[in-house]
Coordinates of N, CA, C and O in Angstrom, one line a residue:
S1 N -108.8 -32.3 11.0 CA -109.2 -33.7 10.4 C -109.0 -34.6 11.5 O -108.4 -34.5 12.5
N2 N -109.7 -35.7 11.3 CA -109.7 -36.8 12.4 C -108.5 -37.8 12.0 O -108.5 -38.3 10.9
I3 N -107.8 -38.2 13.0 CA -106.8 -39.2 12.8 C -107.0 -40.2 13.7 O -107.1 -40.0 15.0
E4 N -107.0 -41.5 13.3 CA -107.3 -42.7 14.2 C -105.9 -43.2 14.6 O -105.0 -43.4 13.8
L5 N -105.8 -43.4 16.0 CA -104.6 -44.1 16.5 C -105.1 -45.5 16.9 O -106.0 -45.7 17.6
P6 N -104.3 -46.5 16.5 CA -104.7 -47.9 16.9 C -104.6 -48.1 18.3 O -103.7 -47.7 19.0
G7 N -105.6 -48.8 18.8 CA -105.6 -49.2 20.3 C -106.0 -47.9 21.3 O -105.9 -48.1 22.4
V8 N -106.3 -46.8 20.7 CA -106.7 -45.6 21.5 C -108.1 -45.3 21.3 O -108.7 -45.3 20.2
Q9 N -108.9 -45.2 22.4 CA -110.2 -44.8 22.3 C -110.4 -43.4 21.9 O -109.4 -42.6 21.9
S10 N -111.6 -43.1 21.5 CA -111.8 -41.7 21.1 C -111.9 -40.9 22.2 O -112.4 -41.2 23.2
I11 N -111.3 -39.6 22.1 CA -111.5 -38.7 23.1 C -112.0 -37.3 22.4 O -111.8 -37.2 21.2
I12 N -112.8 -36.5 23.2 CA -113.3 -35.3 22.6 C -112.5 -34.3 23.1 O -112.4 -34.1 24.3
A13 N -111.8 -33.6 22.2 CA -111.0 -32.5 22.6 C -110.8 -31.5 21.4 O -110.9 -31.8 20.3
K14 N -110.7 -30.2 21.7 CA -110.6 -29.2 20.7 C -109.1 -28.9 20.7 O -108.5 -28.6 21.7
V15 N -108.5 -29.2 19.6 CA -107.0 -29.1 19.4 C -106.8 -28.0 18.4 O -107.3 -28.0 17.3
A16 N -105.9 -27.0 18.8 CA -105.5 -25.9 17.8 C -104.0 -25.8 17.6 O -103.3 -26.2 18.5
S17 N -103.6 -25.3 16.5 CA -102.2 -25.3 16.2 C -102.0 -23.8 15.8 O -102.8 -23.2 15.0
A18 N -100.9 -23.2 16.3 CA -100.5 -21.8 15.8 C -99.0 -21.8 16.0 O -98.3 -22.5 16.7
G19 N -98.5 -20.8 15.1 CA -97.0 -20.6 15.2 C -96.6 -19.3 15.9 O -97.4 -18.5 16.1
T20 N -95.4 -19.3 16.3 CA -94.7 -18.3 17.0 C -93.8 -17.5 16.1 O -93.4 -16.4 16.6
A21 N -93.6 -17.9 14.9 CA -92.8 -17.1 13.9 C -93.5 -16.9 12.7 O -94.5 -17.6 12.3
G22 N -93.2 -15.8 12.0 CA -93.9 -15.4 10.8 C -95.2 -14.7 11.1 O -95.8 -14.6 12.2
D23 N -95.9 -14.3 9.9 CA -97.1 -13.6 10.1 C -98.4 -14.4 10.0 O -99.5 -13.9 10.3
G24 N -98.2 -15.7 9.6 CA -99.3 -16.5 9.5 C -99.9 -16.5 8.0 O -99.3 -15.9 7.3
A25 N -100.7 -17.5 7.6 CA -101.3 -17.7 6.4 C -100.3 -18.2 5.3 O -100.5 -18.3 4.2
A26 N -99.2 -18.7 5.8 CA -98.3 -19.4 4.8 C -98.7 -20.8 4.8 O -99.0 -21.4 5.7
P27 N -98.4 -21.4 3.5 CA -98.7 -22.9 3.3 C -97.6 -23.7 4.1 O -96.6 -23.2 4.4
A28 N -98.0 -24.9 4.3 CA -97.2 -25.9 4.9 C -96.0 -26.1 3.9 O -96.2 -26.0 2.6
T29 N -94.8 -26.5 4.3 CA -93.7 -26.7 3.5 C -93.9 -28.0 2.6 O -94.8 -28.9 2.9
E30 N -93.2 -28.0 1.4 CA -93.5 -29.2 0.6 C -93.1 -30.5 1.2 O -93.8 -31.4 1.1
H31 N -92.1 -30.5 2.1 CA -91.6 -31.7 2.8 C -92.8 -32.1 3.8 O -93.1 -33.3 4.0
A32 N -93.4 -31.1 4.4 CA -94.4 -31.4 5.5 C -95.5 -32.0 4.8 O -96.1 -33.1 5.3
V33 N -95.9 -31.4 3.6 CA -97.1 -32.0 3.0 C -96.7 -33.4 2.5 O -97.7 -34.3 2.6
S34 N -95.7 -33.7 1.9 CA -95.5 -35.1 1.3 C -95.1 -36.1 2.3 O -95.6 -37.2 2.3
V35 N -94.5 -35.7 3.5 CA -94.3 -36.6 4.6 C -95.6 -37.1 5.2 O -95.9 -38.2 5.4
L36 N -96.5 -36.0 5.5 CA -97.8 -36.4 6.0 C -98.7 -37.1 5.1 O -99.5 -38.0 5.5
A37 N -98.7 -36.7 3.8 CA -99.5 -37.4 2.7 C -99.0 -38.9 2.8 O -99.9 -39.7 2.7
D38 N -97.7 -39.3 3.0 CA -97.3 -40.7 3.0 C -98.0 -41.3 4.1 O -98.0 -42.7 4.2
R39 N -98.4 -40.6 5.1 CA -98.9 -41.2 6.4 C -100.6 -41.0 6.3 O -101.2 -41.3 7.4
G40 N -101.0 -40.7 5.3 CA -102.5 -40.5 5.0 C -103.1 -39.3 5.6 O -104.4 -39.3 5.9
V41 N -102.3 -38.3 5.8 CA -102.8 -37.0 6.4 C -102.7 -35.9 5.2 O -101.5 -35.8 4.8
D42 N -103.7 -35.3 4.8 CA -103.7 -34.3 3.8 C -103.6 -32.9 4.5 O -104.6 -32.5 5.0
I43 N -102.5 -32.1 4.4 CA -102.4 -30.9 4.9 C -102.1 -29.8 3.7 O -101.6 -28.8 4.0
S44 N -102.5 -30.2 2.5 CA -102.1 -29.4 1.3 C -102.8 -28.1 1.3 O -102.3 -27.1 0.7
T45 N -103.9 -28.0 2.0 CA -104.6 -26.6 2.1 C -104.3 -26.0 3.4 O -105.0 -24.8 3.7
H46 N -103.5 -26.5 4.2 CA -103.2 -25.9 5.6 C -102.5 -24.4 5.4 O -101.7 -24.3 4.5
R47 N -102.9 -23.6 6.3 CA -102.3 -22.3 6.3 C -101.8 -22.0 7.8 O -102.7 -22.1 8.7
S48 N -100.8 -21.5 7.9 CA -100.3 -21.2 9.3 C -101.2 -19.9 9.8 O -101.7 -19.3 9.1
R49 N -101.1 -19.9 11.1 CA -101.7 -18.7 11.8 C -100.8 -18.4 13.0 O -100.2 -19.3 13.7
G50 N -100.8 -17.1 13.4 CA -100.0 -16.7 14.5 C -100.7 -17.0 15.8 O -101.9 -16.9 16.0
L51 N -99.9 -17.2 16.7 CA -100.4 -17.5 18.1 C -100.8 -16.1 18.7 O -100.2 -15.0 18.5
S52 N -101.9 -16.2 19.5 CA -102.4 -14.9 20.0 C -102.8 -15.1 21.5 O -102.9 -16.2 22.1
A53 N -102.9 -14.1 22.2 CA -103.1 -14.1 23.6 C -104.6 -14.7 23.9 O -104.7 -15.4 24.8
A54 N -105.4 -14.4 23.0 CA -106.8 -15.2 23.2 C -106.7 -16.6 23.0 O -107.3 -17.4 23.9
M55 N -105.9 -17.1 22.1 CA -105.7 -18.6 22.0 C -105.2 -19.2 23.3 O -105.6 -20.1 23.8
V56 N -104.1 -18.7 23.8 CA -103.3 -19.3 24.9 C -104.2 -19.0 26.2 O -104.2 -19.8 27.0
G57 N -104.9 -17.8 26.3 CA -105.6 -17.6 27.5 C -106.8 -18.6 27.7 O -107.0 -18.8 28.9
G58 N -107.3 -19.0 26.7 CA -108.4 -20.0 26.8 C -108.1 -21.5 26.8 O -108.9 -22.2 26.9
A59 N -106.8 -21.7 26.6 CA -106.4 -23.1 26.5 C -106.2 -23.8 27.8 O -105.7 -23.2 28.8
G60 N -106.7 -25.1 27.9 CA -106.6 -25.8 29.1 C -105.2 -26.3 29.2 O -104.7 -26.6 30.4
L61 N -104.5 -26.7 28.1 CA -103.3 -27.4 28.1 C -102.5 -26.8 26.8 O -103.1 -26.8 25.8
I62 N -101.3 -26.3 27.0 CA -100.6 -25.7 25.9 C -99.3 -26.6 25.7 O -98.5 -26.8 26.7
V63 N -99.1 -27.1 24.6 CA -98.0 -28.1 24.3 C -97.1 -27.2 23.2 O -97.6 -27.0 22.1
A64 N -95.9 -27.0 23.5 CA -94.9 -26.4 22.7 C -93.8 -27.4 22.3 O -93.5 -28.3 23.1
M65 N -93.1 -27.1 21.1 CA -92.1 -28.0 20.7 C -90.7 -27.6 21.3 O -89.9 -28.4 21.5
T66 N -90.7 -26.3 21.4 CA -89.3 -25.8 21.9 C -89.4 -24.7 23.0 O -90.5 -24.2 23.2
M67 N -88.4 -24.6 23.7 CA -88.3 -23.5 24.8 C -88.6 -22.0 24.2 O -89.1 -21.3 24.9
L68 N -88.2 -21.9 23.0 CA -88.4 -20.6 22.4 C -90.0 -20.4 22.2 O -90.5 -19.3 22.5
Q69 N -90.6 -21.4 21.8 CA -92.1 -21.4 21.9 C -92.7 -21.2 23.2 O -93.7 -20.4 23.3
V70 N -92.2 -21.8 24.2 CA -92.8 -21.7 25.5 C -92.5 -20.2 26.0 O -93.5 -19.7 26.6
S71 N -91.4 -19.7 25.7 CA -91.2 -18.3 26.0 C -92.1 -17.3 25.2 O -92.6 -16.3 25.8
A72 N -92.4 -17.7 24.1 CA -93.4 -16.8 23.1 C -94.7 -16.9 23.8 O -95.6 -15.8 23.9
V73 N -95.3 -18.0 24.3 CA -96.3 -18.2 25.0 C -96.4 -17.4 26.3 O -97.4 -16.5 26.4
A74 N -95.4 -17.5 27.1 CA -95.4 -16.7 28.3 C -95.4 -15.1 28.1 O -95.9 -14.3 28.8
A75 N -94.7 -14.7 27.0 CA -94.8 -13.4 26.6 C -96.2 -12.9 26.2 O -96.5 -11.6 26.5
L76 N -97.1 -13.7 25.8 CA -98.5 -13.3 25.6 C -99.3 -13.3 26.8 O -100.2 -12.5 26.9
D77 N -99.1 -14.2 27.6 CA -99.9 -14.3 28.9 C -99.1 -15.0 30.0 O -99.1 -16.4 29.9
Q78 N -98.5 -14.4 30.9 CA -97.7 -15.2 31.9 C -98.6 -16.1 32.8 O -98.1 -17.0 33.4
A79 N -99.9 -15.8 32.8 CA -100.8 -16.7 33.7 C -100.9 -18.2 33.0 O -101.3 -19.0 33.7
T80 N -100.5 -18.3 31.7 CA -100.4 -19.6 31.2 C -99.3 -20.5 31.5 O -99.3 -21.8 31.2
R81 N -98.4 -20.0 32.3 CA -97.1 -20.7 32.6 C -97.3 -22.0 33.2 O -96.6 -23.0 32.8
S82 N -98.3 -22.2 34.1 CA -98.6 -23.4 34.7 C -99.1 -24.5 33.9 O -99.2 -25.6 34.3
R83 N -99.7 -24.0 32.7 CA -100.3 -25.0 31.8 C -99.7 -25.1 30.4 O -100.2 -25.6 29.5
T84 N -98.4 -24.6 30.5 CA -97.7 -24.8 29.2 C -96.4 -25.7 29.4 O -95.6 -25.6 30.4
F85 N -96.4 -26.7 28.5 CA -95.4 -27.7 28.6 C -94.7 -27.9 27.2 O -95.4 -27.8 26.2
L86 N -93.4 -28.3 27.4 CA -92.7 -29.0 26.2 C -93.5 -30.3 25.7 O -94.0 -31.0 26.7
V87 N -93.5 -30.6 24.5 CA -94.2 -31.9 24.2 C -93.6 -33.1 24.8 O -94.3 -33.9 25.4
G88 N -92.2 -33.2 25.0 CA -91.7 -34.3 25.6 C -92.0 -34.2 27.1 O -92.1 -35.4 27.9
E89 N -91.9 -33.1 27.7 CA -92.2 -32.8 29.1 C -93.5 -33.3 29.5 O -93.7 -34.0 30.7
V90 N -94.6 -33.0 28.8 CA -95.9 -33.3 29.2 C -96.1 -35.0 29.1 O -96.8 -35.5 30.1
V91 N -95.4 -35.6 28.3 CA -95.4 -37.0 28.2 C -94.7 -37.6 29.4 O -95.1 -38.6 30.1
R92 N -93.5 -37.1 29.5 CA -92.5 -37.5 30.7 C -93.2 -37.4 32.1 O -93.2 -38.3 32.8
L93 N -93.8 -36.2 32.3 CA -94.3 -35.9 33.6 C -95.7 -36.8 33.7 O -96.1 -37.1 34.7
G94 N -96.3 -36.8 32.6 CA -97.6 -37.5 32.7 C -97.4 -39.1 33.0 O -98.2 -39.7 33.6
G95 N -96.3 -39.6 32.6 CA -95.9 -40.9 33.0 C -95.6 -41.0 34.5 O -95.8 -42.1 34.9
I96 N -95.2 -40.0 35.1 CA -94.9 -40.0 36.5 C -96.2 -39.8 37.3 O -96.4 -40.6 38.2
I97 N -97.1 -38.9 36.9 CA -98.4 -38.9 37.6 C -99.4 -39.8 37.3 O -100.4 -39.9 38.0
G98 N -99.4 -40.3 36.1 CA -100.4 -41.3 35.6 C -101.4 -40.5 34.7 O -101.4 -39.4 34.7
A99 N -102.3 -41.4 34.1 CA -103.1 -40.9 33.1 C -104.3 -40.1 33.8 O -104.6 -40.3 35.0
A100 N -105.0 -39.3 33.1 CA -106.1 -38.6 33.7 C -107.2 -39.4 34.0 O -107.9 -39.2 35.0
A101 N -107.5 -40.3 33.2 CA -108.5 -41.4 33.5 C -109.8 -40.9 34.0 O -110.3 -41.3 34.9
G102 N -110.3 -39.9 33.2 CA -111.5 -39.4 33.5 C -111.5 -38.1 34.4 O -112.5 -37.5 34.7
T103 N -110.4 -37.8 35.0 CA -110.3 -36.5 35.8 C -110.3 -35.3 34.8 O -109.8 -35.4 33.7
P104 N -111.0 -34.4 35.3 CA -111.1 -33.1 34.4 C -109.7 -32.7 34.0 O -108.8 -32.7 34.8
L105 N -109.6 -32.1 32.7 CA -108.3 -31.8 32.3 C -107.5 -30.8 33.1 O -106.4 -30.8 33.4
R106 N -108.3 -29.8 33.6 CA -107.7 -28.8 34.5 C -107.1 -29.3 35.7 O -105.9 -28.9 36.2
D107 N -107.8 -30.3 36.3 CA -107.1 -31.0 37.5 C -105.8 -31.8 37.3 O -104.9 -31.8 38.0
W108 N -105.9 -32.5 36.0 CA -104.7 -33.3 35.6 C -103.6 -32.3 35.3 O -102.5 -32.6 35.6
V109 N -103.8 -31.2 34.7 CA -102.9 -30.2 34.4 C -102.2 -29.6 35.7 O -101.1 -29.5 35.8
V110 N -102.9 -29.3 36.7 CA -102.5 -28.9 37.9 C -101.5 -30.0 38.5 O -100.4 -29.6 39.0
R111 N -102.0 -31.2 38.5 CA -101.0 -32.4 38.9 C -99.7 -32.5 38.0 O -98.6 -32.6 38.5
L112 N -99.9 -32.2 36.8 CA -98.7 -32.2 35.8 C -97.8 -31.1 36.2 O -96.6 -31.3 36.3
D113 N -98.3 -29.9 36.5 CA -97.4 -28.7 36.9 C -96.8 -29.1 38.2 O -95.6 -28.7 38.3
A114 N -97.5 -29.6 39.1 CA -97.0 -29.9 40.4 C -95.7 -30.8 40.3 O -94.8 -30.8 41.0
A115 N -95.9 -31.8 39.4 CA -94.7 -32.9 39.1 C -93.5 -32.2 38.7 O -92.3 -32.8 38.7
R116 N -93.4 -31.0 38.3 CA -92.2 -30.1 37.9 C -91.4 -30.0 39.1 O -90.3 -29.6 39.0
G117 N -92.0 -30.1 40.3 CA -91.2 -29.9 41.5 C -90.9 -28.4 41.9 O -90.0 -28.1 42.7
G118 N -91.9 -27.5 41.4 CA -91.8 -26.2 41.8 C -90.7 -25.4 41.0 O -90.6 -24.2 41.2
H119 N -90.2 -25.9 40.1 CA -89.3 -25.3 39.1 C -90.0 -24.3 38.3 O -91.1 -24.7 37.7
M120 N -89.4 -23.2 38.0 CA -90.0 -22.3 37.0 C -89.5 -22.5 35.6 O -89.9 -21.8 34.7
T121 N -88.5 -23.3 35.5 CA -88.0 -23.7 34.2 C -88.8 -24.8 33.6 O -89.3 -25.7 34.3
T122 N -89.1 -24.7 32.4 CA -89.9 -25.8 31.7 C -89.0 -26.8 31.1 O -88.2 -26.3 30.2
G123 N -89.3 -28.0 31.3 CA -88.7 -29.0 30.5 C -87.2 -29.3 30.6 O -86.5 -28.5 31.4
R124 N -86.7 -30.0 29.8 CA -85.3 -30.3 29.7 C -85.0 -30.3 28.2 O -85.9 -30.3 27.3
L125 N -83.8 -30.1 27.8 CA -83.4 -30.2 26.4 C -84.0 -31.3 25.7 O -84.4 -31.2 24.6
A126 N -83.9 -32.4 26.3 CA -84.4 -33.7 25.6 C -85.9 -33.6 25.4 O -86.4 -34.4 24.6
D127 N -86.6 -32.8 26.2 CA -88.1 -32.6 25.9 C -88.6 -31.8 24.7 O -89.7 -31.8 24.3
E128 N -87.6 -31.1 24.2 CA -87.8 -30.3 23.0 C -87.8 -31.1 21.7 O -87.1 -32.1 21.6
I129 N -88.6 -30.7 20.7 CA -88.6 -31.3 19.4 C -88.3 -30.1 18.5 O -89.1 -29.3 18.2
P130 N -87.1 -30.1 17.8 CA -86.8 -28.9 17.0 C -87.6 -28.9 15.7 O -88.0 -30.0 15.1
D131 N -88.0 -27.7 15.3 CA -88.6 -27.5 14.0 C -87.7 -27.7 12.9 O -86.5 -27.2 12.8
P132 N -88.1 -28.6 11.9 CA -87.3 -28.8 10.8 C -87.3 -28.0 9.7 O -86.8 -28.1 8.6
Y133 N -88.0 -26.7 9.9 CA -88.1 -25.8 8.8 C -86.8 -25.6 8.1 O -85.8 -25.3 8.7
G134 N -86.8 -25.6 6.7 CA -85.5 -25.4 5.9 C -84.7 -26.6 5.9 O -83.6 -26.5 5.2
Q135 N -84.8 -27.6 6.5 CA -84.1 -28.8 6.5 C -84.5 -29.9 5.4 O -85.6 -29.8 4.8
A136 N -83.8 -31.0 5.4 CA -84.1 -32.0 4.3 C -85.3 -32.7 4.8 O -85.7 -32.8 5.9
R137 N -85.9 -33.5 3.8 CA -87.1 -34.3 4.1 C -86.9 -35.2 5.3 O -87.8 -35.4 6.0
A138 N -85.7 -35.8 5.5 CA -85.4 -36.8 6.5 C -85.7 -36.1 7.9 O -86.2 -36.7 8.8
A139 N -85.4 -34.8 8.0 CA -85.8 -34.1 9.3 C -87.3 -34.1 9.5 O -87.7 -34.2 10.7
Y140 N -88.1 -33.9 8.5 CA -89.6 -33.9 8.6 C -90.0 -35.3 9.0 O -90.9 -35.5 9.7
E141 N -89.3 -36.2 8.4 CA -89.8 -37.7 8.8 C -89.4 -38.0 10.2 O -90.3 -38.7 10.8
D142 N -88.3 -37.5 10.7 CA -88.1 -37.7 12.1 C -88.9 -37.0 13.0 O -89.4 -37.5 14.0
L143 N -89.3 -35.7 12.6 CA -90.3 -34.9 13.3 C -91.7 -35.7 13.4 O -92.2 -35.9 14.4
A144 N -92.1 -36.2 12.3 CA -93.4 -36.9 12.2 C -93.4 -38.2 13.0 O -94.3 -38.4 13.8
D145 N -92.2 -38.8 13.1 CA -92.1 -40.1 13.9 C -92.2 -39.7 15.5 O -93.0 -40.4 16.2
R146 N -91.4 -38.7 15.8 CA -91.5 -38.3 17.3 C -92.8 -37.8 17.6 O -93.3 -38.1 18.7
L147 N -93.4 -37.0 16.8 CA -94.8 -36.3 17.2 C -95.8 -37.4 17.2 O -96.7 -37.4 18.1
T148 N -95.8 -38.4 16.3 CA -96.7 -39.5 16.3 C -96.6 -40.3 17.6 O -97.7 -40.4 18.4
G149 N -95.4 -40.5 18.0 CA -95.2 -41.2 19.4 C -95.5 -40.5 20.5 O -96.4 -41.0 21.4
T150 N -95.3 -39.2 20.5 CA -95.7 -38.4 21.8 C -97.2 -38.1 21.7 O -97.8 -38.1 22.8
C151 N -97.8 -37.9 20.5 CA -99.2 -37.6 20.5 C -100.1 -38.8 20.8 O -101.2 -38.8 21.5
E152 N -99.5 -40.0 20.5 CA -100.2 -41.3 20.8 C -100.2 -41.5 22.5 O -101.1 -41.8 23.1
A153 N -99.0 -41.1 23.0 CA -98.8 -41.2 24.4 C -99.8 -40.3 25.2 O -100.4 -40.8 26.1
L154 N -99.8 -39.0 24.8 CA -100.6 -38.1 25.3 C -102.1 -38.4 25.2 O -102.8 -38.3 26.1
T155 N -102.5 -38.9 24.0 CA -103.9 -39.3 23.9 C -104.2 -40.4 24.8 O -105.4 -40.4 25.4
R156 N -103.3 -41.4 25.0 CA -103.7 -42.4 25.9 C -103.8 -41.9 27.4 O -104.6 -42.4 28.1
M157 N -102.9 -41.0 27.7 CA -102.9 -40.2 29.1 C -104.4 -39.6 29.2 O -104.8 -39.5 30.4
L158 N -104.8 -39.0 28.2 CA -106.0 -38.2 28.4 C -107.4 -39.1 28.1 O -108.4 -38.4 28.1
E159 N -107.2 -40.3 27.8 CA -108.3 -41.2 27.5 C -109.3 -41.2 28.7 O -108.9 -41.2 29.8
P160 N -110.6 -41.3 28.4 CA -111.5 -41.4 29.7 C -111.3 -42.7 30.3 O -110.9 -43.7 29.6
A161 N -111.7 -43.0 31.6 CA -111.5 -44.2 32.3 C -112.4 -45.2 31.6 O -113.5 -44.8 31.2
G162 N -112.0 -46.3 31.6 CA -112.9 -47.4 31.0 C -112.1 -48.6 30.8 O -112.0 -49.6 30.9

């Protein structure tokens, strides 16, 4: 679905979501459905799908919520390491290197990876956003707030120059 962000230009991007736990085809949790419905997003028909080597192999930028998810991506394809980031990390490092501003995504991701300083460790604990699965609705609201903020920031970084 299309989600409009106030003050953000349209960008053309293919965005996919997949999980690293479970078999896939599970519906979103009741709390996830209701929290997003309150924000005008209908995920009532959403079904999970498992992450695959084909998905990560073809991705220009992979954004994960947790280190465990980063490890799951690497287990599928080690070559994706330089383009896999924690959600907070991509925004933090993007703030250091600046917006893509019309730069091809692959070039911006190379700069983003270089900003890690040659470390093979991804992100920091503060860059993780824990999965609220099994927790109270408030945890889902907190997740939605954090993801909204980081997605808005990332979208602004990837906006075309103009």
